[in-house]
Coordinates of C-alpha atoms in Angstrom, one line a residue:
M28 CA -0.1 -34.2 3.6
K29 CA 2.8 -32.9 5.6
R30 CA 1.8 -30.9 8.6
I31 CA 3.9 -27.9 9.5
G32 CA 4.2 -27.1 13.2
V33 CA 5.2 -24.0 15.2
R34 CA 8.9 -24.9 15.1
W35 CA 8.9 -24.7 11.3
L36 CA 8.1 -20.9 11.4
S37 CA 11.7 -20.0 12.1
S38 CA 12.9 -21.7 8.9
L39 CA 10.7 -19.4 6.8
I40 CA 12.2 -16.1 8.1
R41 CA 14.2 -14.6 5.2
G42 CA 18.0 -14.3 5.3
A43 CA 20.1 -11.2 5.8
A44 CA 18.8 -9.3 2.8
H45 CA 15.1 -9.4 3.9
S46 CA 15.1 -10.1 7.6
S47 CA 15.9 -8.7 11.0
K48 CA 16.0 -9.9 14.5
A49 CA 12.5 -10.2 15.9
P50 CA 11.6 -8.2 19.0
N51 CA 10.8 -10.1 22.2
P52 CA 7.0 -9.9 22.5
K53 CA 7.3 -9.4 26.3
A54 CA 10.1 -6.8 26.0
K55 CA 9.3 -3.3 27.3
L56 CA 8.9 -0.7 24.6
P57 CA 11.6 1.9 24.1
E58 CA 10.6 5.3 25.3
K59 CA 10.2 6.7 21.8
H60 CA 7.9 3.8 20.8
A61 CA 5.9 4.0 24.0
S62 CA 5.3 7.7 23.6
N63 CA 4.2 7.2 20.0
M64 CA 1.8 4.4 21.0
T65 CA 0.4 6.8 23.7
K66 CA -0.1 9.4 21.0
D67 CA -2.0 6.9 18.9
S68 CA -4.0 5.4 21.7
S69 CA -7.3 6.9 20.6
Q70 CA -6.8 5.4 17.1
R71 CA -6.0 2.0 18.6
S72 CA -9.0 2.0 20.9
N73 CA -11.2 2.6 17.9
L74 CA -9.6 -0.3 16.1
Q75 CA -10.1 -2.6 19.1
K76 CA -13.9 -2.1 19.2
G77 CA -15.4 -5.3 17.9
A78 CA -12.0 -6.7 16.9
P79 CA -11.8 -10.4 17.9
K80 CA -8.6 -11.6 19.6
Q81 CA -7.7 -14.0 16.8
M82 CA -5.1 -14.6 14.2
L83 CA -5.2 -11.1 12.7
A84 CA -4.7 -9.2 16.0
D85 CA -1.2 -8.2 17.0
R86 CA 0.2 -7.6 20.5
F87 CA -0.6 -3.9 20.4
G88 CA -4.3 -4.5 19.8
R89 CA -4.3 -3.7 16.1
F90 CA -6.6 -5.8 14.0
H91 CA -5.5 -6.3 10.4
N92 CA -8.6 -6.4 8.2
Y93 CA -6.9 -5.0 5.0
L94 CA -4.8 -7.3 2.8
R95 CA -2.6 -6.0 0.0
I96 CA -1.3 -8.6 -2.5
S97 CA 1.3 -7.9 -5.2
L98 CA 0.6 -9.9 -8.3
T99 CA 3.8 -9.2 -10.2
E100 CA 7.2 -7.5 -9.9
R101 CA 7.1 -6.4 -13.5
C102 CA 6.1 -2.9 -14.6
N103 CA 6.0 -1.0 -17.8
L104 CA 7.2 2.2 -16.2
R105 CA 10.4 3.0 -14.3
C106 CA 9.3 5.5 -11.7
T107 CA 12.3 7.0 -9.9
Y108 CA 10.9 6.6 -6.4
C109 CA 9.9 3.0 -7.0
M110 CA 12.5 1.2 -9.2
P111 CA 16.2 1.7 -9.9
E112 CA 16.9 3.0 -13.4
E113 CA 18.6 -0.3 -14.4
G114 CA 15.4 -2.2 -13.3
V115 CA 15.4 -5.0 -10.8
Q116 CA 16.2 -8.7 -10.9
L117 CA 12.9 -10.3 -11.4
T118 CA 11.8 -13.4 -9.5
P119 CA 11.4 -16.4 -11.9
K120 CA 7.8 -17.0 -12.8
E121 CA 7.6 -20.4 -11.2
E122 CA 8.6 -18.8 -7.9
L123 CA 5.7 -16.3 -8.0
L124 CA 2.3 -17.1 -6.4
S125 CA -0.1 -18.9 -8.8
A126 CA -3.7 -17.8 -9.2
E127 CA -4.7 -20.8 -7.1
E128 CA -2.3 -20.0 -4.3
I129 CA -3.5 -16.4 -4.3
N130 CA -7.1 -17.6 -4.0
R131 CA -6.2 -19.9 -1.1
I132 CA -4.4 -17.2 0.8
V133 CA -7.3 -14.8 0.2
R134 CA -9.8 -17.4 1.5
V135 CA -7.7 -17.9 4.7
F136 CA -7.5 -14.1 5.4
I137 CA -11.2 -13.5 4.6
G138 CA -12.2 -16.4 6.9
E139 CA -10.4 -14.6 9.8
G140 CA -11.8 -11.1 9.2
V141 CA -10.2 -9.4 6.2
N142 CA -12.8 -7.3 4.4
R143 CA -10.7 -5.3 2.1
I144 CA -8.3 -6.6 -0.5
R145 CA -6.0 -4.6 -2.8
F146 CA -4.1 -6.0 -5.8
T147 CA -0.8 -4.2 -6.5
G148 CA 2.5 -4.7 -8.3
G149 CA 4.6 -3.9 -10.2
E150 CA 1.8 -3.3 -12.6
P151 CA -1.0 -5.8 -11.9
L152 CA -2.4 -5.4 -15.4
L153 CA 0.7 -7.1 -16.8
R154 CA -0.6 -10.3 -15.2
K155 CA -2.6 -12.2 -17.9
D156 CA -4.8 -13.9 -15.4
L157 CA -5.8 -10.7 -13.5
H158 CA -9.4 -11.0 -14.6
D159 CA -9.6 -14.5 -13.3
I160 CA -8.0 -13.6 -10.0
V161 CA -10.4 -10.7 -9.5
A162 CA -13.4 -12.8 -10.4
A163 CA -12.4 -15.7 -8.1
T164 CA -11.9 -13.1 -5.3
S165 CA -15.3 -11.6 -5.9
E166 CA -16.9 -15.0 -5.4
L167 CA -15.8 -14.7 -1.8
K168 CA -17.8 -11.5 -1.1
P169 CA -20.6 -13.5 0.6
L170 CA -18.0 -14.5 3.2
G171 CA -17.5 -10.9 4.4
L172 CA -15.3 -9.3 1.7
R173 CA -16.5 -5.7 1.2
E174 CA -14.1 -4.2 -1.4
I175 CA -11.7 -5.4 -4.1
A176 CA -9.3 -2.6 -5.1
M177 CA -6.3 -2.3 -7.4
T178 CA -3.4 0.1 -7.6
T179 CA -2.2 0.7 -11.2
N180 CA 0.0 3.1 -13.1
G181 CA -3.0 3.8 -15.4
I182 CA -1.3 3.1 -18.7
T183 CA -3.5 0.2 -19.8
V184 CA -6.3 0.1 -17.2
G185 CA -8.7 2.3 -19.3
R186 CA -9.4 -0.4 -21.8
K187 CA -9.7 -3.1 -19.1
V188 CA -12.1 -1.3 -16.8
P189 CA -15.4 -2.7 -18.2
E190 CA -14.4 -6.3 -17.9
L191 CA -12.7 -5.8 -14.5
K192 CA -15.8 -4.1 -13.1
T193 CA -17.9 -7.0 -14.3
A194 CA -15.4 -9.4 -12.6
G195 CA -16.0 -7.6 -9.3
L196 CA -13.4 -4.7 -9.1
D197 CA -14.8 -1.9 -6.9
S198 CA -12.0 0.7 -6.6
V199 CA -8.9 1.8 -8.4
N200 CA -5.9 3.9 -7.3
V201 CA -4.1 5.4 -10.2
S202 CA -0.4 6.5 -9.7
L203 CA 0.2 9.8 -11.4
D204 CA 2.9 12.1 -10.2
T205 CA 2.7 15.1 -12.5
L206 CA 0.3 16.8 -15.0
D207 CA 3.2 17.8 -17.2
P208 CA 4.1 15.4 -20.0
F209 CA 7.8 16.3 -19.9
K210 CA 8.0 15.8 -16.1
F211 CA 6.0 12.5 -16.5
Q212 CA 8.8 11.2 -18.8
L213 CA 11.4 12.4 -16.3
L214 CA 9.7 10.7 -13.4
T215 CA 8.7 7.4 -15.1
R216 CA 11.4 7.2 -17.7
R217 CA 8.6 6.5 -20.2
N218 CA 5.9 8.3 -22.2
G219 CA 2.2 8.0 -21.6
M220 CA 0.7 10.7 -19.4
E221 CA -2.3 11.2 -21.7
K222 CA -3.2 7.5 -21.4
V223 CA -3.2 7.8 -17.6
M224 CA -5.4 10.8 -17.7
D225 CA -7.8 9.0 -20.0
S226 CA -7.8 6.0 -17.7
V227 CA -8.8 8.1 -14.7
Q228 CA -11.8 9.5 -16.6
T229 CA -12.7 6.0 -17.9
C230 CA -12.8 4.7 -14.3
L231 CA -15.0 7.5 -13.2
D232 CA -17.3 7.0 -16.2
H233 CA -17.8 3.4 -15.3
G234 CA -18.6 4.2 -11.7
I235 CA -15.4 2.9 -10.2
K236 CA -14.3 4.6 -7.0
T237 CA -11.2 6.4 -8.1
K238 CA -8.2 7.9 -6.4
V239 CA -5.1 9.5 -7.9
N240 CA -1.9 9.0 -6.0
A241 CA 1.0 11.5 -6.4
V242 CA 4.4 11.1 -4.7
I243 CA 5.7 14.7 -4.3
I244 CA 9.4 15.3 -4.6
R245 CA 10.9 18.7 -4.0
G246 CA 12.4 20.3 -7.0
V247 CA 10.7 17.8 -9.3
N248 CA 6.9 17.9 -9.2
D249 CA 6.1 20.1 -6.2
E250 CA 4.9 22.9 -8.5
D251 CA 2.1 20.5 -9.7
V252 CA 0.4 20.4 -6.3
E253 CA -2.2 23.2 -7.0
G254 CA -3.0 21.6 -10.3
F255 CA -3.6 18.2 -8.8
A256 CA -5.8 19.7 -6.1
A257 CA -7.9 21.3 -8.9
L258 CA -8.7 17.8 -10.2
A259 CA -10.9 17.3 -7.1
E260 CA -12.9 20.5 -7.8
E261 CA -14.7 19.2 -10.9
R262 CA -14.3 15.4 -10.5
P263 CA -15.7 13.0 -7.9
L264 CA -12.3 11.5 -7.0
E265 CA -9.7 11.8 -4.2
V266 CA -6.3 13.2 -5.0
R267 CA -3.8 11.9 -2.5
F268 CA -0.4 13.4 -1.9
I269 CA 2.1 10.8 -0.6
E270 CA 5.3 11.9 1.2
Y271 CA 8.5 10.7 -0.5
M272 CA 9.6 7.5 1.3
P273 CA 13.0 5.7 1.3
F274 CA 13.3 2.4 -0.6
D275 CA 16.3 0.6 -2.1
G276 CA 17.6 2.3 -5.2
N277 CA 15.3 5.4 -5.2
R278 CA 18.1 7.8 -4.0
W279 CA 15.9 9.1 -1.2
D280 CA 17.1 12.3 0.4
S281 CA 15.3 14.1 3.3
S282 CA 15.7 17.4 1.5
K283 CA 13.5 16.1 -1.3
L284 CA 10.6 15.3 1.0
V285 CA 7.8 17.9 1.0
P286 CA 6.0 17.7 4.4
Y287 CA 2.3 17.5 4.7
Q288 CA 1.8 20.9 6.3
E289 CA 3.9 22.6 3.6
L290 CA 1.6 21.0 0.9
V291 CA -1.5 22.2 2.8
E292 CA -0.2 25.8 2.9
K293 CA 0.7 25.6 -0.8
I294 CA -2.9 24.6 -1.7
R295 CA -4.4 27.2 0.7
G296 CA -2.4 29.9 -1.2
K297 CA -4.8 29.2 -4.2
Y298 CA -7.8 28.0 -2.3
P299 CA -8.1 29.9 1.1
E300 CA -11.2 27.9 2.1
F301 CA -9.3 24.6 1.9
S302 CA -10.1 22.8 5.2
R303 CA -9.9 19.5 7.0
V304 CA -12.8 17.1 6.7
R305 CA -12.3 15.3 10.0
H306 CA -15.7 13.7 10.3
E307 CA -15.0 11.5 7.3
D308 CA -11.7 10.1 8.6
A309 CA -12.0 6.4 9.3
P310 CA -10.3 5.1 12.5
N311 CA -7.6 3.4 10.5
A312 CA -7.4 5.9 7.6
V313 CA -4.0 6.6 6.2
S314 CA -5.2 9.7 4.3
K315 CA -5.9 13.0 6.1
L316 CA -8.9 14.4 4.1
W317 CA -9.3 18.0 3.0
Q318 CA -11.8 19.8 0.8
V319 CA -13.3 23.1 -0.3
D320 CA -17.1 23.4 0.1
G321 CA -18.7 22.7 -3.2
W322 CA -16.0 20.5 -4.7
K323 CA -17.0 17.2 -6.1
G324 CA -13.9 15.5 -4.8
R325 CA -11.4 15.6 -2.0
V326 CA -7.7 15.9 -1.4
G327 CA -5.9 13.5 0.9
F328 CA -2.4 13.5 2.5
I329 CA -0.5 10.3 3.4
T330 CA 2.0 11.4 6.0
S331 CA 4.0 8.2 6.5
M332 CA 7.2 10.1 7.2
T333 CA 6.3 13.3 9.2
E334 CA 3.1 12.1 11.0
H335 CA 3.1 8.3 11.0
F336 CA -0.1 6.4 11.6
C337 CA 1.4 3.2 12.8
G338 CA -0.8 3.0 15.9
A339 CA -3.8 2.5 13.7
C340 CA -2.3 0.2 11.1
N341 CA -4.6 -2.5 9.9
R342 CA -2.6 -3.5 6.8
V343 CA -0.7 -6.6 6.0
R344 CA 1.1 -7.3 2.7
I345 CA 2.0 -10.3 0.6
T346 CA 4.7 -9.9 -2.1
A347 CA 4.4 -11.4 -5.6
D348 CA 6.8 -14.2 -4.5
G349 CA 4.6 -15.1 -1.6
N350 CA 6.3 -13.4 1.4
L351 CA 4.2 -12.1 4.2
K352 CA 5.2 -8.6 5.4
A353 CA 3.6 -7.3 8.6
C354 CA 5.1 -3.8 8.0
L355 CA 5.9 -2.0 4.8
F356 CA 9.1 -0.6 6.3
G357 CA 10.1 -3.8 8.0
N358 CA 12.7 -6.2 6.6
E359 CA 11.3 -9.4 8.1
E360 CA 9.4 -11.6 5.7
V361 CA 7.9 -15.0 6.0
S362 CA 7.1 -17.2 3.0
L363 CA 3.5 -18.4 2.7
R364 CA 4.4 -19.7 -0.7
D365 CA 7.0 -22.1 0.7
A366 CA 4.5 -23.2 3.4
I367 CA 1.8 -24.0 0.9
R368 CA 4.2 -25.8 -1.4
E369 CA 5.5 -27.9 1.6
G370 CA 2.0 -29.1 2.2
A371 CA 0.8 -26.7 4.9
A372 CA -2.9 -27.0 6.0
D373 CA -5.0 -23.8 6.4
S374 CA -4.5 -24.1 10.2
D375 CA -0.7 -24.0 9.6
L376 CA -1.0 -20.9 7.5
K377 CA -3.1 -19.2 10.2
M378 CA -0.5 -20.0 12.8
I379 CA 2.3 -18.6 10.6
I380 CA 0.3 -15.4 9.9
H381 CA -0.6 -15.0 13.6
E382 CA 3.0 -15.5 14.8
T383 CA 4.3 -13.0 12.2
L384 CA 1.8 -10.4 13.4
Q385 CA 3.0 -10.9 17.0
R386 CA 6.5 -9.8 15.8
K387 CA 5.2 -6.6 14.3
K388 CA 6.6 -3.5 16.0
A389 CA 4.8 -0.6 17.5
R390 CA 5.9 1.7 14.8
H391 CA 8.4 2.0 12.0
A392 CA 11.9 3.1 12.8
G393 CA 11.6 6.7 11.4
M394 CA 12.6 8.0 8.0
F395 CA 16.3 8.5 8.8
D396 CA 16.8 5.0 10.2
I397 CA 14.7 3.5 7.4
A398 CA 16.9 5.2 4.8
K399 CA 20.0 3.6 6.4
D400 CA 18.6 0.1 6.1
T401 CA 18.6 -2.1 3.0
M402 CA 15.1 -2.8 1.8
R403 CA 13.6 -4.2 -1.4
P404 CA 12.7 -1.7 -4.1
M405 CA 9.1 -0.8 -3.9
T406 CA 8.2 -2.6 -7.1
T407 CA 9.2 -6.0 -5.6
I408 CA 7.3 -5.3 -2.3
G409 CA 4.0 -4.2 -3.9
G410 CA 2.8 -0.6 -4.0

């Protein structure tokens, strides 16, 4: 077996389309980064409690115990904020991670402290071996894995829920950006809103922890906010509003972004008792939780653009073609697939993962700088 040493890491860094010059780990932080890290210091201190200094810790003390793996770039919708209208050039099947490679990567991460795994896409349900992947991952729960989750567009998940729950699936996030069938077709360039709503209910009926994710775009679906919040009144789910983020091909414009505080005020106009549920915020939570007393569910806000949570980030991503991304908004990627296929031992994979996390920055560049950069479309990163 060919051993892969430290020097080999540089050959895995992607080219101009998906890479950037790595920061010097010893370099002094720019003022804006330093001030933001100060702002997030309380979150970081919570993360550091009990976090071993090992492969999943970065140079800012963030411990990454949450792994998100994209299973496919394919999707049966064409959401405007996720995929260009003409679609994307798909990676050939043989260049995607196999089920066996996914399982090996999962084992390595769980062995080093990952306790949450989320399968994403594209649309993960388009992968024929999804059940086997979930079942094989579930077998690793005795090693410390606490939750297996999946993000889906909801079109077909309803009829697969029983078998996926049996396989070990614990949680589902359903992407649904409007409660209006006409707007649904406008946003996704497809029909099917009723199927998504049925899938949400099916997940709840089978005891699957369920969240509904809505990307709010001004002038498109911002009038649906109160209706979405009402879903949490009678259903034990979390409705999460996600700020509109810039990705390649989604025609992002800052004027289309509806900030967190504006969304809160909109909901308070209908529900004056709508208030923050701070005691339920986890140290590394991305969602700011709100609720009205007596509701069965809650409302969350993911404020990636206006109030970033980089200082408490515990997430690392792997794309469907096997690239490790330390930051959603970063262009640098390192291929674990290539390492595995070149004969890397588990110790080599751990070294690559650790070195990649040491290059992770204190925070993302800010929405305006992100918008100027060229990044993959979201469907090829993994939602």
